[in-house]
Short mmCIF file of C-alpha atoms in Angstrom, two decimals:
data_model
loop_
_atom_site.label_atom_id
_atom_site.label_comp_id
_atom_site.label_asym_id
_atom_site.label_seq_id
_atom_site.Cartn_x
_atom_site.Cartn_y
_atom_site.Cartn_z
CA MET A 112 -0.02 0.12 -0.04
CA ALA A 113 1.26 3.55 -0.94
CA ILE A 114 0.41 6.99 0.51
CA SER A 115 1.37 9.73 -1.87
CA THR A 116 1.52 13.66 -1.74
CA GLY A 117 1.99 15.86 -4.84
CA LEU A 118 -1.68 16.24 -5.99
CA GLY A 119 -0.75 20.02 -6.28
CA PHE A 120 -4.22 21.92 -6.23
CA SER A 121 -5.09 24.92 -4.48
CA ARG A 122 -6.41 24.59 -0.97
CA LEU A 123 -9.56 26.45 0.19
CA PRO A 124 -9.76 28.20 3.71
CA LEU A 125 -12.06 25.86 4.99
CA PRO A 126 -13.32 26.03 8.68
CA LEU A 127 -10.79 24.62 11.02
CA ARG A 128 -12.91 21.50 12.04
CA SER A 129 -13.60 20.61 8.47
CA PRO A 130 -11.82 17.53 7.38
CA LEU A 131 -11.13 18.81 4.09
CA ARG A 132 -8.79 21.54 5.30
CA HIS A 133 -5.59 19.78 3.86
CA SER A 134 -4.68 18.90 0.45
CA PHE A 135 -5.63 15.21 -0.29
CA LEU A 136 -3.18 12.25 -0.17
CA GLN A 137 -3.53 9.18 -2.60
CA VAL A 138 -3.31 5.78 -1.05
CA ARG A 139 -3.01 2.86 -3.37
CA LEU A 140 -3.50 -0.74 -2.13
CA GLY A 141 -3.31 -3.94 -3.97
CA TYR A 142 -6.06 -6.21 -3.91
CA ALA A 143 -5.81 -8.87 -1.12
CA ALA A 144 -6.05 -12.52 -1.86
CA VAL A 145 -9.18 -12.56 0.59
CA VAL A 146 -12.03 -10.19 -0.31
CA GLU A 147 -14.01 -9.16 3.05
CA ALA A 148 -16.93 -7.61 3.67
CA PHE A 149 -16.85 -3.74 4.44
CA ASP A 150 -18.07 -2.70 8.08
CA ASP A 151 -21.75 -2.44 6.91
CA THR A 152 -22.04 -5.57 4.93
CA GLU A 153 -25.41 -4.63 3.48
CA ASN A 154 -24.75 -5.23 -0.60
CA GLU A 155 -25.85 -1.97 -2.16
CA LYS A 156 -26.71 -2.15 -5.60
CA GLY A 157 -22.60 12.85 -23.69
CA ASN A 158 -19.51 14.06 -22.36
CA GLY A 159 -18.25 17.28 -23.38
CA ASP A 160 -14.65 19.00 -22.93
CA VAL A 161 -14.29 19.40 -19.38
CA TYR A 162 -11.92 22.25 -19.66
CA GLY A 163 -14.04 23.88 -22.28
CA LYS A 164 -17.28 24.46 -19.97
CA ALA A 165 -18.94 23.46 -17.08
CA LEU A 166 -20.59 19.98 -16.99
CA GLU A 167 -23.18 18.66 -15.12
CA TRP A 168 -21.73 17.05 -11.92
CA LYS A 169 -23.83 14.31 -10.12
CA LYS A 170 -23.78 12.85 -6.53
CA ILE A 171 -25.11 9.22 -7.19
CA LYS A 172 -26.12 6.55 -4.41
CA SER A 173 -23.97 3.80 -4.56
CA LYS A 174 -26.92 1.44 -4.63
CA ASP A 175 -28.23 2.88 -7.72
CA LEU A 176 -24.83 2.06 -9.22
CA GLY A 177 -24.98 -1.65 -8.07
CA ILE A 178 -21.82 -1.05 -5.93
CA SER A 179 -21.21 -3.90 -3.46
CA THR A 180 -18.88 -2.87 -0.70
CA SER A 181 -18.34 -6.53 -0.21
CA LYS A 182 -16.07 -6.14 -2.99
CA ILE A 183 -13.62 -3.86 -0.81
CA SER A 184 -10.71 -5.90 0.43
CA ARG A 185 -9.64 -6.33 3.87
CA PRO A 186 -6.50 -4.08 3.72
CA THR A 187 -8.35 -1.20 2.29
CA ARG A 188 -10.71 -1.26 4.99
CA VAL A 189 -7.98 -1.13 7.46
CA VAL A 190 -6.87 2.11 6.05
CA LEU A 191 -10.12 3.69 5.73
CA ASN A 192 -11.36 2.58 9.00
CA GLY A 193 -8.07 3.78 10.77
CA LEU A 194 -7.97 7.05 8.90
CA ARG A 195 -11.87 7.52 9.57
CA ARG A 196 -11.57 6.89 13.35
CA ARG A 197 -9.13 9.88 13.64
CA GLY A 198 -11.49 12.23 11.81
CA PHE A 199 -9.77 12.42 8.29
CA GLU A 200 -12.04 12.41 5.27
CA VAL A 201 -11.43 9.22 2.96
CA TYR A 202 -12.63 8.28 -0.24
CA LEU A 203 -12.02 5.43 -2.69
CA VAL A 204 -11.10 6.95 -6.25
CA GLY A 205 -10.03 5.89 -9.54
CA GLY A 206 -10.33 2.53 -11.47
CA CYS A 207 -11.24 0.72 -8.22
CA VAL A 208 -14.60 2.82 -8.40
CA ARG A 209 -14.82 2.16 -11.98
CA ASP A 210 -14.29 -1.68 -11.59
CA LEU A 211 -16.90 -1.71 -8.69
CA ILE A 212 -19.43 0.15 -11.00
CA SER A 213 -18.85 -2.20 -13.57
CA LYS A 214 -18.77 -5.57 -11.32
CA ARG A 215 -15.52 -6.19 -12.04
CA ILE A 216 -12.64 -7.20 -9.25
CA PRO A 217 -10.49 -4.30 -8.95
CA LYS A 218 -6.56 -4.72 -9.59
CA ASP A 219 -5.96 -2.44 -6.60
CA PHE A 220 -7.30 0.21 -4.53
CA ASP A 221 -6.90 3.92 -4.38
CA ILE A 222 -7.70 6.04 -1.54
CA ILE A 223 -7.38 9.78 -0.99
CA THR A 224 -7.56 11.37 2.35
CA SER A 225 -7.33 14.62 4.01
CA ALA A 226 -4.50 13.39 6.33
CA LYS A 227 -1.22 14.70 6.25
CA LEU A 228 1.49 12.28 5.64
CA LYS A 229 2.85 12.63 9.21
CA GLU A 230 -0.47 11.95 10.30
CA VAL A 231 -1.01 8.76 8.20
CA MET A 232 2.54 7.61 9.60
CA ARG A 233 1.29 7.92 13.19
CA THR A 234 -1.88 6.19 12.46
CA PHE A 235 -0.21 2.84 11.04
CA SER A 236 2.72 1.11 13.07
CA ARG A 237 4.22 -0.36 9.91
CA CYS A 238 4.34 2.98 7.62
CA GLU A 239 7.53 4.36 6.10
CA MET A 240 8.00 7.58 3.88
CA ILE A 241 10.06 7.10 0.95
CA GLY A 242 10.64 9.73 -1.78
CA ARG A 243 11.73 13.51 -1.66
CA ARG A 244 10.08 15.02 -4.75
CA PHE A 245 6.95 13.00 -4.32
CA PRO A 246 6.97 11.72 -0.92
CA ILE A 247 5.08 8.41 -0.50
CA CYS A 248 4.06 6.47 2.60
CA HIS A 249 4.36 2.80 2.24
CA VAL A 250 1.71 1.04 4.63
CA HIS A 251 2.31 -2.65 5.15
CA ILE A 252 -0.71 -4.49 5.74
CA GLY A 253 -0.35 -8.34 5.33
CA ASP A 254 1.14 -9.18 1.88
CA THR A 255 -0.59 -6.21 0.03
CA ILE A 256 1.04 -5.15 -3.39
CA VAL A 257 3.11 -1.96 -2.61
CA GLU A 258 2.35 0.72 -5.59
CA HIS A 259 4.13 3.97 -6.40
CA PRO A 260 1.49 6.32 -7.84
CA ARG A 261 2.56 9.68 -9.21
CA THR A 262 -0.11 12.05 -10.15
CA ARG A 263 0.25 15.95 -11.05
CA PHE A 264 -2.19 18.55 -12.16
CA GLY A 265 -1.51 21.06 -14.92
CA ARG A 266 -1.38 24.80 -13.63
CA ASP A 267 -1.98 26.55 -17.02
CA LEU A 268 -4.62 29.32 -15.95
CA SER A 269 -6.00 29.53 -19.73
CA LEU A 270 -7.20 25.87 -19.20
CA ASP A 271 -8.66 26.53 -16.05
CA PRO A 272 -12.05 25.11 -16.31
CA GLU A 273 -15.44 26.87 -15.18
CA LYS A 274 -16.50 26.05 -11.59
CA PRO A 275 -19.66 24.09 -11.68
CA ALA A 276 -22.80 25.83 -10.24
CA GLY A 277 -24.09 24.86 -6.86
CA CYS A 278 -20.55 23.73 -5.79
CA ASP A 279 -20.04 24.35 -2.13
CA GLU A 280 -16.47 24.31 -0.82
CA GLU A 281 -16.22 20.79 0.17
CA ASP A 282 -17.49 19.85 -3.34
CA TYR A 283 -15.03 22.12 -4.84
CA VAL A 284 -12.18 20.45 -3.39
CA ARG A 285 -13.20 17.06 -4.53
CA TRP A 286 -13.95 18.31 -7.91
CA ARG A 287 -10.59 19.92 -8.44
CA ASN A 288 -8.94 16.51 -7.15
CA CYS A 289 -10.86 14.61 -9.91
CA LEU A 290 -9.82 17.01 -12.67
CA GLN A 291 -6.24 15.96 -11.80
CA ARG A 292 -6.97 12.31 -13.05
CA ASP A 293 -6.20 10.70 -16.36
CA PHE A 294 -9.50 9.61 -17.67
CA THR A 295 -13.00 10.48 -17.00
CA ILE A 296 -13.82 6.77 -16.06
CA ASN A 297 -11.20 7.18 -13.62
CA GLY A 298 -12.44 10.73 -12.17
CA LEU A 299 -14.79 9.05 -9.69
CA MET A 300 -14.76 9.28 -5.99
CA PHE A 301 -16.67 7.22 -3.83
CA ASP A 302 -17.53 7.56 0.00
CA PRO A 303 -18.14 4.04 1.32
CA TYR A 304 -19.57 5.60 4.67
CA ALA A 305 -22.33 8.10 3.00
CA LYS A 306 -22.59 5.51 0.16
CA LEU A 307 -22.29 8.30 -2.56
CA VAL A 308 -20.18 8.45 -5.59
CA TYR A 309 -19.30 11.80 -6.82
CA ASP A 310 -19.15 12.20 -10.80
CA TYR A 311 -17.87 15.79 -11.78
CA THR A 312 -16.50 14.54 -15.20
CA GLY A 313 -19.11 12.17 -16.71
CA GLY A 314 -17.21 9.07 -15.74
CA VAL A 315 -20.49 7.29 -15.26
CA LYS A 316 -21.82 7.97 -18.64
CA ASP A 317 -18.59 7.08 -20.17
CA ILE A 318 -18.29 3.81 -18.34
CA ARG A 319 -22.07 2.79 -19.74
CA LYS A 320 -20.86 4.00 -23.16
CA ALA A 321 -17.54 1.83 -22.59
CA LYS A 322 -15.40 4.35 -23.76
CA VAL A 323 -11.98 5.73 -22.55
CA ARG A 324 -11.65 9.78 -22.80
CA THR A 325 -9.10 11.73 -21.29
CA ILE A 326 -10.44 14.54 -18.77
CA LYS A 327 -7.95 17.28 -20.29
CA PRO A 328 -8.01 17.64 -24.19
CA ALA A 329 -6.16 14.55 -25.16
CA ASN A 330 -2.93 15.98 -26.75
CA LEU A 331 -2.35 17.95 -23.66
CA SER A 332 -3.17 15.21 -21.28
CA PHE A 333 -0.52 12.59 -23.28
CA THR A 334 2.09 15.63 -23.58
CA GLU A 335 1.80 16.20 -19.66
CA ASP A 336 2.11 12.59 -18.73
CA CYS A 337 2.98 10.05 -21.83
CA ALA A 338 2.69 7.11 -19.38
CA ARG A 339 -1.09 8.03 -19.79
CA ILE A 340 -0.78 6.61 -23.41
CA LEU A 341 0.11 3.12 -22.16
CA ARG A 342 -2.52 3.28 -19.39
CA ALA A 343 -5.01 4.06 -21.81
CA ILE A 344 -4.36 1.03 -23.99
CA ARG A 345 -4.18 -1.22 -20.69
CA ILE A 346 -7.69 0.07 -19.36
CA ALA A 347 -9.26 -0.35 -23.14
CA ALA A 348 -7.90 -3.79 -23.61
CA ARG A 349 -8.88 -5.12 -19.88
CA LEU A 350 -12.39 -3.70 -20.26
CA GLY A 351 -13.11 -4.19 -23.82
CA PHE A 352 -13.61 -0.09 -24.18
CA ARG A 353 -13.05 1.75 -27.08
CA PHE A 354 -11.39 5.06 -27.42
CA SER A 355 -13.08 8.24 -27.98
CA LYS A 356 -11.76 9.86 -31.39
CA ASP A 357 -9.90 12.60 -29.88
CA THR A 358 -8.11 9.94 -27.47
CA ALA A 359 -7.21 7.90 -30.27
CA VAL A 360 -6.03 10.51 -32.61
CA ALA A 361 -3.79 11.72 -29.87
CA VAL A 362 -2.38 8.17 -29.03
CA LYS A 363 -1.31 7.57 -32.36
CA ARG A 364 0.05 10.97 -33.18
CA LEU A 365 2.04 10.91 -29.51
CA SER A 366 2.79 7.22 -29.37
CA ALA A 367 6.75 7.80 -29.58
CA SER A 368 6.72 10.07 -26.60
CA VAL A 369 6.67 6.90 -24.45
CA LEU A 370 10.23 6.65 -25.25
CA ARG A 371 10.71 9.34 -22.66
CA LEU A 372 9.89 6.95 -19.82
CA ASP A 373 12.46 5.13 -17.91
CA ARG A 374 12.81 1.50 -18.63
CA GLY A 375 11.50 0.47 -15.65
CA ARG A 376 8.43 2.27 -16.02
CA LEU A 377 8.22 0.81 -19.35
CA LEU A 378 8.33 -2.91 -18.12
CA MET A 379 5.83 -2.17 -15.36
CA GLU A 380 3.32 -0.64 -17.86
CA VAL A 381 3.86 -3.52 -20.39
CA ASN A 382 3.50 -6.01 -17.40
CA TYR A 383 0.03 -4.54 -16.55
CA MET A 384 -0.97 -5.31 -19.84
CA MET A 385 0.45 -8.85 -20.29
CA ALA A 386 0.21 -10.38 -16.60
CA TYR A 387 -3.40 -9.48 -15.65
CA GLY A 388 -5.59 -11.39 -18.10
CA SER A 389 -5.81 -9.22 -21.15
CA ALA A 390 -2.54 -9.85 -22.80
CA GLU A 391 -4.08 -10.84 -26.28
CA ALA A 392 -6.41 -7.65 -26.59
CA SER A 393 -3.57 -5.39 -25.52
CA LEU A 394 -1.26 -6.77 -28.08
CA ARG A 395 -3.75 -5.97 -30.87
CA LEU A 396 -4.46 -2.40 -29.41
CA LEU A 397 -0.45 -1.83 -29.31
CA TRP A 398 -0.32 -3.01 -32.92
CA LYS A 399 -3.48 -1.07 -34.19
CA LEU A 400 -2.21 2.19 -32.44
CA GLY A 401 1.68 1.80 -33.39
CA LEU A 402 2.91 1.32 -30.16
CA LEU A 403 4.44 -2.37 -30.75
CA GLU A 404 7.03 -1.17 -33.22
CA ILE A 405 8.23 1.23 -30.52
CA LEU A 406 8.17 -1.00 -27.78
CA LEU A 407 9.83 -3.95 -29.48
CA PRO A 408 11.66 -2.06 -32.40
CA ILE A 409 13.84 -5.15 -33.59
CA GLN A 410 10.71 -7.04 -34.36
CA ILE A 411 9.60 -4.68 -36.85
CA LEU A 412 13.02 -4.04 -38.21
CA SER A 413 13.04 -7.90 -38.77
CA PHE A 414 9.86 -7.72 -40.78
CA LYS A 415 11.42 -5.05 -42.94
CA LEU A 416 14.71 -7.20 -43.44
CA TRP A 417 12.55 -10.39 -44.33
CA LYS A 418 10.49 -8.46 -46.82
CA SER A 419 13.33 -6.93 -48.72
CA SER A 420 16.10 -9.62 -48.56
CA GLY A 421 14.24 -12.65 -47.65
CA ILE A 422 15.95 -13.44 -44.28
CA ALA A 423 13.84 -15.78 -42.28
CA PHE A 424 13.95 -14.05 -39.11
CA ILE A 425 10.32 -12.87 -38.29
CA LEU A 426 9.52 -11.89 -34.72
CA GLN A 427 6.22 -10.71 -33.23
CA ALA A 428 5.48 -7.22 -34.91
CA ALA A 429 6.32 -8.77 -38.10
CA TYR A 430 4.44 -11.84 -37.56
CA PHE A 431 1.40 -10.05 -37.13
CA VAL A 432 1.80 -8.20 -40.38
CA ARG A 433 2.60 -11.63 -42.32
CA HIS A 434 -0.03 -13.72 -40.94
CA GLY A 435 -3.28 -11.45 -40.80
CA PHE A 436 -3.07 -9.78 -37.36
CA ARG A 437 -6.15 -8.03 -37.84
CA ARG A 438 -8.27 -11.15 -38.65
CA ARG A 439 -10.58 -11.92 -35.97
CA ASP A 440 -10.00 -15.62 -36.19
CA LYS A 441 -7.92 -16.13 -33.16
CA ARG A 442 -6.94 -19.78 -34.07
CA SER A 443 -5.12 -18.57 -37.04
CA ASN A 444 -2.55 -16.56 -35.12
CA MET A 445 -0.34 -18.71 -32.86
CA LEU A 446 1.20 -15.85 -30.88
CA LEU A 447 -2.75 -14.49 -30.22
CA SER A 448 -3.57 -18.20 -29.40
CA LEU A 449 -1.10 -18.50 -26.80
CA PHE A 450 -1.59 -15.11 -24.86
CA SER A 451 -5.40 -15.89 -25.22
CA ASN A 452 -4.97 -18.98 -23.35
CA LEU A 453 -2.70 -17.57 -20.90
CA ASP A 454 -5.54 -14.93 -20.42
CA LYS A 455 -7.85 -17.92 -19.57
CA PHE A 456 -5.91 -18.54 -16.22
CA LEU A 457 -5.15 -14.91 -15.14
CA ALA A 458 -7.27 -12.08 -13.86
CA PRO A 459 -6.75 -8.82 -12.10
CA ASP A 460 -6.40 -10.63 -8.68
CA ARG A 461 -4.56 -13.39 -10.13
CA PRO A 462 -1.82 -12.11 -11.80
CA CYS A 463 1.37 -13.77 -13.12
CA HIS A 464 5.19 -13.21 -12.74
CA ASN A 465 6.47 -11.24 -15.92
CA SER A 466 8.72 -14.18 -16.33
CA LEU A 467 6.05 -16.24 -17.74
CA TRP A 468 4.51 -13.79 -20.45
CA PHE A 469 8.22 -12.91 -21.36
CA SER A 470 9.04 -16.78 -21.74
CA ILE A 471 6.11 -17.12 -24.00
CA LEU A 472 7.23 -13.99 -26.17
CA ALA A 473 10.82 -15.95 -26.51
CA PHE A 474 9.28 -19.36 -27.11
CA HIS A 475 7.14 -18.03 -30.21
CA GLU A 476 10.05 -16.14 -31.49
CA ALA A 477 11.86 -19.44 -31.75
CA LEU A 478 9.14 -21.17 -33.41
CA SER A 479 8.60 -18.30 -35.68
CA GLU A 480 12.44 -18.37 -36.81
CA GLN A 481 12.11 -22.15 -37.42
CA PRO A 482 8.85 -23.98 -37.50
CA ARG A 483 8.77 -27.40 -35.45
CA ASP A 484 6.98 -30.54 -35.54
CA PRO A 485 4.18 -30.61 -33.00
CA LEU A 486 5.63 -33.57 -31.23
CA VAL A 487 8.91 -31.51 -30.69
CA VAL A 488 7.05 -28.66 -29.17
CA ALA A 489 5.11 -31.04 -26.89
CA VAL A 490 8.38 -32.76 -25.62
CA PHE A 491 9.99 -29.35 -25.26
CA SER A 492 7.18 -27.98 -23.21
CA LEU A 493 6.85 -31.18 -20.90
CA ALA A 494 10.45 -31.16 -20.33
CA VAL A 495 10.37 -27.50 -19.17
CA HIS A 496 7.37 -28.72 -16.87
CA ASN A 497 9.18 -31.51 -15.10
CA GLY A 498 12.57 -29.79 -14.74
CA GLY A 499 14.33 -31.16 -17.64
CA ASP A 500 13.26 -35.04 -17.34
CA LEU A 501 13.49 -35.63 -21.32
CA SER A 502 13.20 -39.40 -20.84
CA GLU A 503 9.71 -38.75 -19.02
CA ALA A 504 8.63 -36.09 -21.50
CA LEU A 505 9.44 -38.44 -24.67
CA SER A 506 7.53 -41.32 -23.08
CA ILE A 507 4.45 -39.13 -22.20
CA SER A 508 4.60 -37.33 -25.68
CA ARG A 509 4.17 -40.71 -27.38
CA SER A 510 0.67 -41.07 -25.83
CA ILE A 511 -0.58 -37.64 -27.38
CA ASN A 512 -3.17 -37.37 -30.02
CA LYS A 513 -1.29 -35.84 -32.96
CA GLN A 514 -4.28 -33.92 -34.31
CA VAL A 515 -3.28 -30.44 -34.21
CA ASP A 516 -4.37 -27.21 -35.42
CA THR A 517 -2.70 -27.06 -38.86
CA SER A 518 -3.43 -23.32 -39.63
CA PHE A 519 -0.53 -22.24 -37.15
CA HIS A 520 2.47 -21.32 -39.42
CA GLU A 521 4.82 -22.25 -36.85
CA LEU A 522 4.01 -26.01 -36.89
CA LEU A 523 5.03 -28.24 -39.40
CA GLU A 524 2.95 -31.31 -40.52
CA PRO A 525 3.23 -33.96 -38.19
CA ARG A 526 5.85 -36.60 -38.95
CA HIS A 527 7.02 -39.90 -37.48
CA LEU A 528 10.29 -39.16 -35.66
CA ASP A 529 12.42 -41.83 -33.48
CA SER A 530 13.54 -41.16 -30.15
CA ASP A 531 16.89 -39.87 -31.28
CA VAL A 532 15.84 -37.50 -33.87
CA LEU A 533 13.13 -36.20 -31.32
CA PHE A 534 15.76 -35.52 -29.08
CA ASP A 535 17.97 -33.46 -31.35
CA GLU A 536 15.16 -31.37 -32.55
CA VAL A 537 13.97 -30.54 -28.89
CA MET A 538 17.56 -29.78 -28.18
CA SER A 539 17.65 -27.38 -31.30
CA LEU A 540 14.56 -25.72 -29.97
CA ALA A 541 15.87 -24.98 -26.66
CA ALA A 542 18.91 -23.31 -28.37
CA SER A 543 16.52 -21.49 -30.73
CA VAL A 544 14.74 -20.11 -27.54
CA ARG A 545 17.91 -19.09 -25.90
CA SER A 546 18.93 -17.22 -28.89
CA ALA A 547 15.44 -15.50 -28.98
CA LEU A 548 16.12 -14.26 -25.56
CA THR A 549 19.28 -12.84 -26.12
CA HIS A 550 17.81 -11.01 -29.28
CA MET A 551 14.90 -9.61 -27.11
CA THR A 552 17.47 -8.30 -24.19
CA ASP A 553 20.83 -7.36 -25.68
CA GLU A 554 20.84 -3.84 -26.24
CA HIS A 555 24.04 -3.84 -28.36
CA PHE A 556 22.77 -6.50 -30.51
CA VAL A 557 19.35 -4.24 -31.02
CA SER A 558 21.46 -1.01 -31.54
CA GLN A 559 23.98 -2.57 -34.11
CA ALA A 560 21.08 -4.11 -35.94
CA MET A 561 19.32 -0.76 -36.29
CA ALA A 562 22.57 1.18 -37.02
CA LYS A 563 23.01 -0.80 -40.21
CA TYR A 564 19.95 0.64 -41.51
CA PRO A 565 19.49 4.22 -41.24
CA LYS A 566 16.03 4.33 -42.27
CA ALA A 567 14.88 1.74 -39.40
CA PRO A 568 11.77 2.87 -37.64
CA TYR A 569 11.46 4.40 -34.08
CA SER A 570 13.99 3.24 -31.47
CA ASP A 571 16.41 0.88 -30.37
CA LEU A 572 14.85 0.32 -27.12
CA VAL A 573 15.49 -2.56 -24.90
CA PHE A 574 13.70 -2.22 -21.53
CA PHE A 575 13.59 -6.16 -20.23
CA PRO A 576 16.41 -6.15 -17.54
CA MET A 577 19.23 -8.67 -17.34
CA GLN A 578 17.56 -10.02 -14.01
CA LEU A 579 14.31 -10.85 -16.20
CA TYR A 580 16.80 -12.45 -18.97
CA LEU A 581 18.65 -14.77 -16.27
CA ARG A 582 14.99 -15.68 -14.69
CA VAL A 583 13.76 -16.67 -18.09
CA CYS A 584 16.70 -18.83 -18.99
CA ARG A 585 16.57 -20.37 -16.02
CA ILE A 586 12.91 -21.72 -17.19
CA PHE A 587 14.19 -23.23 -20.07
CA ASP A 588 18.04 -24.10 -19.49
CA CYS A 589 16.84 -27.45 -17.77
CA VAL A 590 15.71 -28.74 -21.36
CA ARG A 591 19.53 -28.61 -22.05
CA GLY A 592 21.07 -29.24 -18.85
CA GLY A 593 19.11 -32.26 -17.88
CA ARG A 594 16.94 -32.93 -14.84
CA GLU A 595 17.47 -30.57 -12.30
CA LYS A 596 18.53 -32.17 -8.93
CA GLY A 597 15.89 -31.69 -6.23
CA PHE A 598 13.26 -30.24 -8.54
CA VAL A 599 9.74 -31.32 -7.89
CA PRO A 600 7.36 -31.08 -10.79
CA LYS A 601 4.02 -29.80 -9.91
CA HIS A 602 1.08 -32.43 -9.78
CA GLY A 603 -2.48 -31.52 -10.40
CA SER A 604 -4.14 -28.54 -12.16
CA LYS A 605 -4.79 -26.19 -9.54
CA ILE A 606 -2.52 -22.83 -9.77
CA ASP A 607 -1.02 -21.19 -6.59
CA TYR A 608 -1.61 -17.78 -7.63
CA GLU A 609 0.43 -16.46 -4.55
CA LEU A 610 3.47 -18.55 -6.03
CA LEU A 611 2.73 -17.42 -9.69
CA ALA A 612 2.80 -13.76 -8.87
CA MET A 613 5.98 -14.39 -7.15
CA GLY A 614 7.60 -16.18 -9.91
CA SER A 615 7.86 -19.71 -8.50
CA LEU A 616 9.84 -21.60 -10.84
CA ARG A 617 7.67 -24.58 -10.60
CA GLU A 618 4.52 -22.72 -10.92
CA VAL A 619 5.60 -20.57 -13.99
CA ARG A 620 6.86 -23.76 -15.79
CA HIS A 621 3.40 -25.43 -14.86
CA VAL A 622 1.37 -22.53 -16.24
CA PHE A 623 3.86 -22.43 -19.39
CA ALA A 624 3.22 -25.89 -20.46
CA ARG A 625 -0.38 -25.69 -19.80
CA VAL A 626 -0.78 -22.60 -22.17
CA VAL A 627 1.44 -24.28 -24.83
CA PHE A 628 -0.74 -27.45 -24.63
CA ASP A 629 -3.77 -25.66 -24.77
CA THR A 630 -2.72 -23.85 -27.76
CA ILE A 631 -1.31 -26.71 -30.12
CA TYR A 632 -3.46 -29.46 -28.73
CA PRO A 633 -7.15 -28.13 -28.07
CA ILE A 634 -9.09 -29.60 -25.46
CA ASP A 635 -11.24 -31.51 -27.78
CA ASN A 636 -8.31 -32.86 -29.72
CA ARG A 637 -6.01 -33.65 -26.97
CA LEU A 638 -5.67 -37.37 -25.69
CA GLN A 639 -7.65 -37.71 -22.28
CA LYS A 640 -5.39 -39.75 -19.84
#
C-alpha cells in the first residue's frame, strides 16, 4: 500500500474542523487474496470537453450504481477505518470505483484522504515514507502489493475550467481533485460511509458507453504525462472499451513519446497489460495504435529485413503483418492464441510474474524463426514442466493425439520421429529459444542491427532487464542441462496464484506448459488420460 502527496491543487480556507482543510493524499492498495466485507456488509446495488465548459456533475447513491461494498478488500478497509476513526475524510477513487460500478474485481484500490503524511504515519505502525520530490508512505498490511502512484495537475490558467454551479467548498475540493486524474472513467470518488459516488467529469456516462476519454484535451493530457498513453491502452484492453475519437488520434500522434519513460516504468506498464488477463487484447491494441514497433523495435525491423532480403527472421510485430494480425480468427494466429490461453488462467486479482509472459514471447519467436514438428513442441514443453526430465517427456509425448491445428505457420505437418531425432530437435528448439532471449534483451545487438539501417523505424529500445533475462533462461535451461537435482514437478491442475505472482519456478513452468498444450493441442483434440 502506498500513500503519496504531490496532487498539487490549491487549498481552500475551510473551517478549522472541516476534515477537508488539507490537500488530499492518495493511497493505493493491492487487491488482497481474501475479499472480505466492509464494516456495513449490506450489499448496495454525452461528455463534453471538461475544460471547455462546466459539465453537469452528480452525486449518485452507490446502490443506484449497483456497488457492493463486499468487494472492498480487507487491507483497504483497515486503512479506511483507521483514518476515518481519527476524523479524516477518506474516499475510494479512480479505477477501483470504475471496476466496482462495472462489477469487476479491482486490480488495486486507491484512497485519497485529508490526512497529512505525518498523520498517516502516526496512524499505522508499519508505515514508512520514501521519496523527496513526491513523498510516498508505504503502509504494510499483510501481503498487499506496494504501488508507487505519481499524479500531477497542470497549472495552465488559460485551461482552468469553469466552476460547476451549486458547488460548495467541499465539493470544490473534490471536484478539483478529480480533474487531476487521467480519464473520465477514473475521475470518480466513492464515499463508502455516506454511500455516495461523486461524478464531476462524466465518468459514469463513459463507463456505460464503454469509452476511454481523457479529462483534459487528449493532446495536452498525453503531452503532460506520456505514461497515460500506455494506461489508456491497458484500460481499453482489459475492459473491452473503445477510445473517443480525439483520444485515439492523440495516442497515435504521440505514441513515440513513451520513449521518454525510463525502462523500469515501461516494463511495469507492459507487465500490467500482459500479466493480468488481457494480454491478447493489449497486443492487438499496441499494434493497431503503433506502439508495438516502438516497444519492440527489433521485431518490426526484422519484418523489413525479411520483406526486402528474404531473411527468415520474423518476430512478433512482423508476424502480425505477415499472418493476418487484424483477422478476428484467433486460431489462425499462434501468438494471439498463446496469450489468449494465458489470459484464461489470469485475472486482475490473479496475475502472473513477468517471467511467464516473457518466456512465451521468447518461445514464440523461436518457433517463428524455425517452425517445428508438434511433437517436438510437446516434448519441449513437457521437459520444461518436469525440470528437464527428457526421458519422461519423450514417454508421455508418445501418448498424445497428433491431431493439431495445422493453421499455425509455426508448426510443421506431424511426422514420425524416432527418439534420437526427436531428442536432437528438442535440443535445437531449446537453443533457438535461448537465442531469441538474447535478441530481445541484448541492447548491443539491437543497437548494432538498427545502426546498419538508417531508415529503420523508431528506436533501439530494450527495456527487459538482465535479471528478467536470467530468470527466463532458468525456466528453459533445464531442457538442455538435464533433469535438475531436487526439482519436484507440480502435480494436479490447481494453480497457486500467490506463488505464480512471485515467480515460483515450478508454478511458472506449470502454467507455461499448460498454455502451450492448450494452444497446439486444443482440449477437444487432446488425448484424455
